[in-house]
Amino acid sequence: MARRDPLANTPELIRRIYSYVAYRVGDGPDAEDVTSEVFERALRYRKSYDPSRGEPVAWLIGIARRCIDDAMMRPRAESREQPDVTSSEDLEADALQRLTVAAAVDGLDERSRDLIALRYGADLSARQIGEILGLKTNAVEVALHRTLARLRPELEETPPTASGPASSLPPASEQSEKASGWA
């Protein structure tokens, strides 16, 4: 029986892993470095992937979590600066929204930040998150609902923009419906 290549859909996997990492360490060079390290390790240990233990994205998230922990332990040589971006959009509103989301997410405990990163960064379902974290799907849904309820007051103060991590969070009404199983 031929083994399935865990890196067969590389562009989609890179997008999902980068998004997850960016939720955890912030956009930009740090997230790019960690994402590169994830895929370097995945290539090196590709033969260790066991499809019976889960989907490739779950395997990569596991690697990403270890890479993030490693990156947090390393001293930083330079401060984290956002790249200069010129756009016709309202940069001030976009920057304010990103800072608001980053501050709100940074104010959460480690488990809640990880749940948000897995759900909205890596775009995983509650079932997939449960498999990664060893939790039941319902427990993940409840934890996400409670986490979003803690975030909602801070996020509703700033109007949403079309880009950035905040735009991936669903509206409050949709969050409640999904958490209750009605969506």
mmCIF file of C-alpha atoms in Angstrom:
data_model
loop_
_atom_site.group_PDB
_atom_site.id
_atom_site.type_symbol
_atom_site.label_atom_id
_atom_site.label_comp_id
_atom_site.label_asym_id
_atom_site.label_seq_id
_atom_site.Cartn_x
_atom_site.Cartn_y
_atom_site.Cartn_z
ATOM 1 C CA MET A 1 0.000 0.000 0.000
ATOM 2 C CA ALA A 2 1.442 3.370 -1.035
ATOM 3 C CA ARG A 3 1.806 6.005 1.677
ATOM 4 C CA ARG A 4 0.046 9.294 1.132
ATOM 5 C CA ASP A 5 2.431 12.266 0.817
ATOM 6 C CA PRO A 6 1.625 14.590 3.751
ATOM 7 C CA LEU A 7 2.928 17.578 1.783
ATOM 8 C CA ALA A 8 0.925 16.913 -1.407
ATOM 9 C CA ASN A 9 -1.135 20.124 -1.103
ATOM 10 C CA THR A 10 1.764 22.360 -0.112
ATOM 11 C CA PRO A 11 0.369 25.829 -1.037
ATOM 12 C CA GLU A 12 -2.796 25.300 1.042
ATOM 13 C CA LEU A 13 -0.812 23.798 3.917
ATOM 14 C CA ILE A 14 1.630 26.718 3.895
ATOM 15 C CA ARG A 15 -1.266 29.192 4.031
ATOM 16 C CA ARG A 16 -2.920 27.408 6.947
ATOM 17 C CA ILE A 17 0.291 26.896 8.924
ATOM 18 C CA TYR A 18 1.454 30.485 8.347
ATOM 19 C CA SER A 19 -1.943 31.791 9.485
ATOM 20 C CA TYR A 20 -1.801 29.652 12.625
ATOM 21 C CA VAL A 21 1.753 30.772 13.394
ATOM 22 C CA ALA A 22 0.897 34.433 12.720
ATOM 23 C CA TYR A 23 -1.893 34.244 15.295
ATOM 24 C CA ARG A 24 0.611 32.935 17.826
ATOM 25 C CA VAL A 25 3.720 35.068 17.138
ATOM 26 C CA GLY A 26 2.427 37.956 14.996
ATOM 27 C CA ASP A 27 2.543 38.659 11.260
ATOM 28 C CA GLY A 28 5.779 39.210 9.439
ATOM 29 C CA PRO A 29 9.318 37.895 9.579
ATOM 30 C CA ASP A 30 8.904 35.949 12.833
ATOM 31 C CA ALA A 31 5.903 34.042 11.465
ATOM 32 C CA GLU A 32 7.699 33.458 8.173
ATOM 33 C CA ASP A 33 10.757 32.079 9.975
ATOM 34 C CA VAL A 34 8.714 29.716 12.129
ATOM 35 C CA THR A 35 6.652 28.565 9.128
ATOM 36 C CA SER A 36 9.862 27.852 7.202
ATOM 37 C CA GLU A 37 11.180 25.864 10.138
ATOM 38 C CA VAL A 38 7.933 23.848 10.276
ATOM 39 C CA PHE A 39 8.230 22.824 6.639
ATOM 40 C CA GLU A 40 11.956 22.141 6.930
ATOM 41 C CA ARG A 41 11.225 19.725 9.791
ATOM 42 C CA ALA A 42 8.278 18.248 7.878
ATOM 43 C CA LEU A 43 10.511 17.543 4.890
ATOM 44 C CA ARG A 44 13.214 16.058 7.102
ATOM 45 C CA TYR A 45 10.749 13.811 8.971
ATOM 46 C CA ARG A 46 8.273 13.239 6.128
ATOM 47 C CA LYS A 47 8.617 9.453 6.450
ATOM 48 C CA SER A 48 7.488 9.588 10.077
ATOM 49 C CA TYR A 49 4.012 10.855 9.068
ATOM 50 C CA ASP A 50 1.381 8.243 9.935
ATOM 51 C CA PRO A 51 -1.941 8.837 8.126
ATOM 52 C CA SER A 52 -3.762 6.634 10.647
ATOM 53 C CA ARG A 53 -3.003 9.223 13.366
ATOM 54 C CA GLY A 54 -4.635 12.176 11.604
ATOM 55 C CA GLU A 55 -4.615 14.546 8.678
ATOM 56 C CA PRO A 56 -1.421 16.180 7.375
ATOM 57 C CA VAL A 57 -2.521 19.582 8.701
ATOM 58 C CA ALA A 58 -2.778 18.156 12.225
ATOM 59 C CA TRP A 59 0.719 16.680 11.903
ATOM 60 C CA LEU A 60 2.046 20.056 10.712
ATOM 61 C CA ILE A 61 0.249 21.930 13.525
ATOM 62 C CA GLY A 62 1.994 19.635 16.004
ATOM 63 C CA ILE A 63 5.330 20.513 14.429
ATOM 64 C CA ALA A 64 4.359 24.210 14.391
ATOM 65 C CA ARG A 65 3.523 24.174 18.096
ATOM 66 C CA ARG A 66 7.001 22.835 18.886
ATOM 67 C CA CYS A 67 8.630 25.370 16.535
ATOM 68 C CA ILE A 68 6.684 28.214 18.187
ATOM 69 C CA ASP A 69 7.825 27.035 21.627
ATOM 70 C CA ASP A 70 11.422 26.897 20.355
ATOM 71 C CA ALA A 71 11.127 30.384 18.831
ATOM 72 C CA MET A 72 9.762 31.825 22.071
ATOM 73 C CA MET A 73 12.793 30.469 23.940
ATOM 74 C CA ARG A 74 15.335 32.043 21.563
ATOM 75 C CA PRO A 75 16.543 35.568 22.335
ATOM 76 C CA ARG A 76 15.538 38.102 19.710
ATOM 77 C CA ALA A 77 18.304 39.858 17.829
ATOM 78 C CA GLU A 78 16.077 42.689 16.687
ATOM 79 C CA SER A 79 12.727 44.123 17.652
ATOM 80 C CA ARG A 80 9.600 43.049 15.849
ATOM 81 C CA GLU A 81 8.816 45.840 13.403
ATOM 82 C CA GLN A 82 5.989 45.822 10.911
ATOM 83 C CA PRO A 83 7.086 46.264 7.302
ATOM 84 C CA ASP A 84 6.294 49.513 5.530
ATOM 85 C CA VAL A 85 3.166 48.961 3.470
ATOM 86 C CA THR A 86 1.713 51.566 1.165
ATOM 87 C CA SER A 87 -1.894 51.129 0.138
ATOM 88 C CA SER A 88 -4.867 53.144 -0.974
ATOM 89 C CA GLU A 89 -6.896 51.611 1.861
ATOM 90 C CA ASP A 90 -7.346 53.331 5.185
ATOM 91 C CA LEU A 91 -4.106 52.207 6.816
ATOM 92 C CA GLU A 92 -4.913 53.871 10.104
ATOM 93 C CA ALA A 93 -8.156 51.935 10.577
ATOM 94 C CA ASP A 94 -6.526 48.693 9.470
ATOM 95 C CA ALA A 95 -3.588 49.196 11.848
ATOM 96 C CA LEU A 96 -5.949 50.046 14.703
ATOM 97 C CA GLN A 97 -7.987 46.896 14.029
ATOM 98 C CA ARG A 98 -4.879 44.696 13.929
ATOM 99 C CA LEU A 99 -3.567 46.208 17.169
ATOM 100 C CA THR A 100 -6.945 45.784 18.833
ATOM 101 C CA VAL A 101 -7.163 42.121 17.836
ATOM 102 C CA ALA A 102 -3.538 41.473 18.802
ATOM 103 C CA ALA A 103 -4.039 43.104 22.207
ATOM 104 C CA ALA A 104 -7.297 41.230 22.803
ATOM 105 C CA VAL A 105 -5.787 37.869 21.847
ATOM 106 C CA ASP A 106 -2.588 38.578 23.842
ATOM 107 C CA GLY A 107 -4.776 39.156 26.896
ATOM 108 C CA LEU A 108 -6.048 35.583 26.730
ATOM 109 C CA ASP A 109 -4.528 32.609 28.514
ATOM 110 C CA GLU A 110 -2.245 30.268 26.521
ATOM 111 C CA ARG A 111 -4.968 27.666 25.877
ATOM 112 C CA SER A 112 -7.432 30.262 24.590
ATOM 113 C CA ARG A 113 -4.808 31.849 22.308
ATOM 114 C CA ASP A 114 -4.054 28.406 20.920
ATOM 115 C CA LEU A 115 -7.756 27.696 20.317
ATOM 116 C CA ILE A 116 -8.181 30.998 18.443
ATOM 117 C CA ALA A 117 -5.036 30.351 16.396
ATOM 118 C CA LEU A 118 -6.144 26.832 15.499
ATOM 119 C CA ARG A 119 -9.691 27.862 14.599
ATOM 120 C CA TYR A 120 -9.136 31.169 12.805
ATOM 121 C CA GLY A 121 -5.447 30.995 11.920
ATOM 122 C CA ALA A 122 -5.192 27.399 10.700
ATOM 123 C CA ASP A 123 -8.907 27.335 9.764
ATOM 124 C CA LEU A 124 -9.483 24.007 11.492
ATOM 125 C CA SER A 125 -12.863 22.637 12.506
ATOM 126 C CA ALA A 126 -13.727 21.926 16.131
ATOM 127 C CA ARG A 127 -13.354 18.206 15.383
ATOM 128 C CA GLN A 128 -9.837 18.703 13.970
ATOM 129 C CA ILE A 129 -8.856 20.897 16.937
ATOM 130 C CA GLY A 130 -10.176 18.253 19.291
ATOM 131 C CA GLU A 131 -8.024 15.615 17.607
ATOM 132 C CA ILE A 132 -4.923 17.791 17.959
ATOM 133 C CA LEU A 133 -5.578 18.757 21.580
ATOM 134 C CA GLY A 134 -7.062 15.449 22.712
ATOM 135 C CA LEU A 135 -10.465 16.986 23.470
ATOM 136 C CA LYS A 136 -14.020 16.113 22.481
ATOM 137 C CA THR A 137 -15.532 18.252 19.718
ATOM 138 C CA ASN A 138 -18.185 19.633 22.086
ATOM 139 C CA ALA A 139 -15.520 20.679 24.605
ATOM 140 C CA VAL A 140 -13.677 22.570 21.853
ATOM 141 C CA GLU A 141 -16.897 24.287 20.718
ATOM 142 C CA VAL A 142 -17.730 25.351 24.274
ATOM 143 C CA ALA A 143 -14.185 26.589 24.928
ATOM 144 C CA LEU A 144 -14.187 28.556 21.649
ATOM 145 C CA HIS A 145 -17.587 30.051 22.450
ATOM 146 C CA ARG A 146 -16.389 31.174 25.884
ATOM 147 C CA THR A 147 -13.144 32.546 24.461
ATOM 148 C CA LEU A 148 -15.000 34.509 21.788
ATOM 149 C CA ALA A 149 -17.373 35.838 24.440
ATOM 150 C CA ARG A 150 -14.336 37.200 26.328
ATOM 151 C CA LEU A 151 -12.958 38.752 23.132
ATOM 152 C CA ARG A 152 -16.231 40.189 21.828
ATOM 153 C CA PRO A 153 -16.395 43.368 23.999
ATOM 154 C CA GLU A 154 -12.905 44.464 22.943
ATOM 155 C CA LEU A 155 -13.392 43.592 19.274
ATOM 156 C CA GLU A 156 -16.783 45.276 18.939
ATOM 157 C CA GLU A 157 -15.306 48.630 20.007
ATOM 158 C CA THR A 158 -13.349 48.896 16.734
ATOM 159 C CA PRO A 159 -15.110 48.655 13.353
ATOM 160 C CA PRO A 160 -13.942 45.611 11.337
ATOM 161 C CA THR A 161 -11.747 45.982 8.262
ATOM 162 C CA ALA A 162 -11.408 43.812 5.186
ATOM 163 C CA SER A 163 -8.009 42.365 6.056
ATOM 164 C CA GLY A 164 -6.037 40.991 8.943
ATOM 165 C CA PRO A 165 -6.704 38.336 11.547
ATOM 166 C CA ALA A 166 -9.775 40.148 12.878
ATOM 167 C CA SER A 167 -11.589 39.768 9.592
ATOM 168 C CA SER A 168 -11.519 35.992 9.977
ATOM 169 C CA LEU A 169 -13.464 36.083 13.219
ATOM 170 C CA PRO A 170 -17.175 35.613 12.491
ATOM 171 C CA PRO A 171 -19.761 38.152 13.685
ATOM 172 C CA ALA A 172 -21.058 37.639 17.220
ATOM 173 C CA SER A 173 -24.425 36.322 15.994
ATOM 174 C CA GLU A 174 -22.715 33.721 13.812
ATOM 175 C CA GLN A 175 -20.406 32.696 16.660
ATOM 176 C CA SER A 176 -23.353 32.043 18.968
ATOM 177 C CA GLU A 177 -25.180 30.024 16.305
ATOM 178 C CA LYS A 178 -22.105 27.896 15.547
ATOM 179 C CA ALA A 179 -21.346 27.283 19.216
ATOM 180 C CA SER A 180 -24.917 26.212 19.898
ATOM 181 C CA GLY A 181 -24.939 23.866 16.914
ATOM 182 C CA TRP A 182 -27.592 25.759 14.924
ATOM 183 C CA ALA A 183 -25.358 26.812 12.037
#
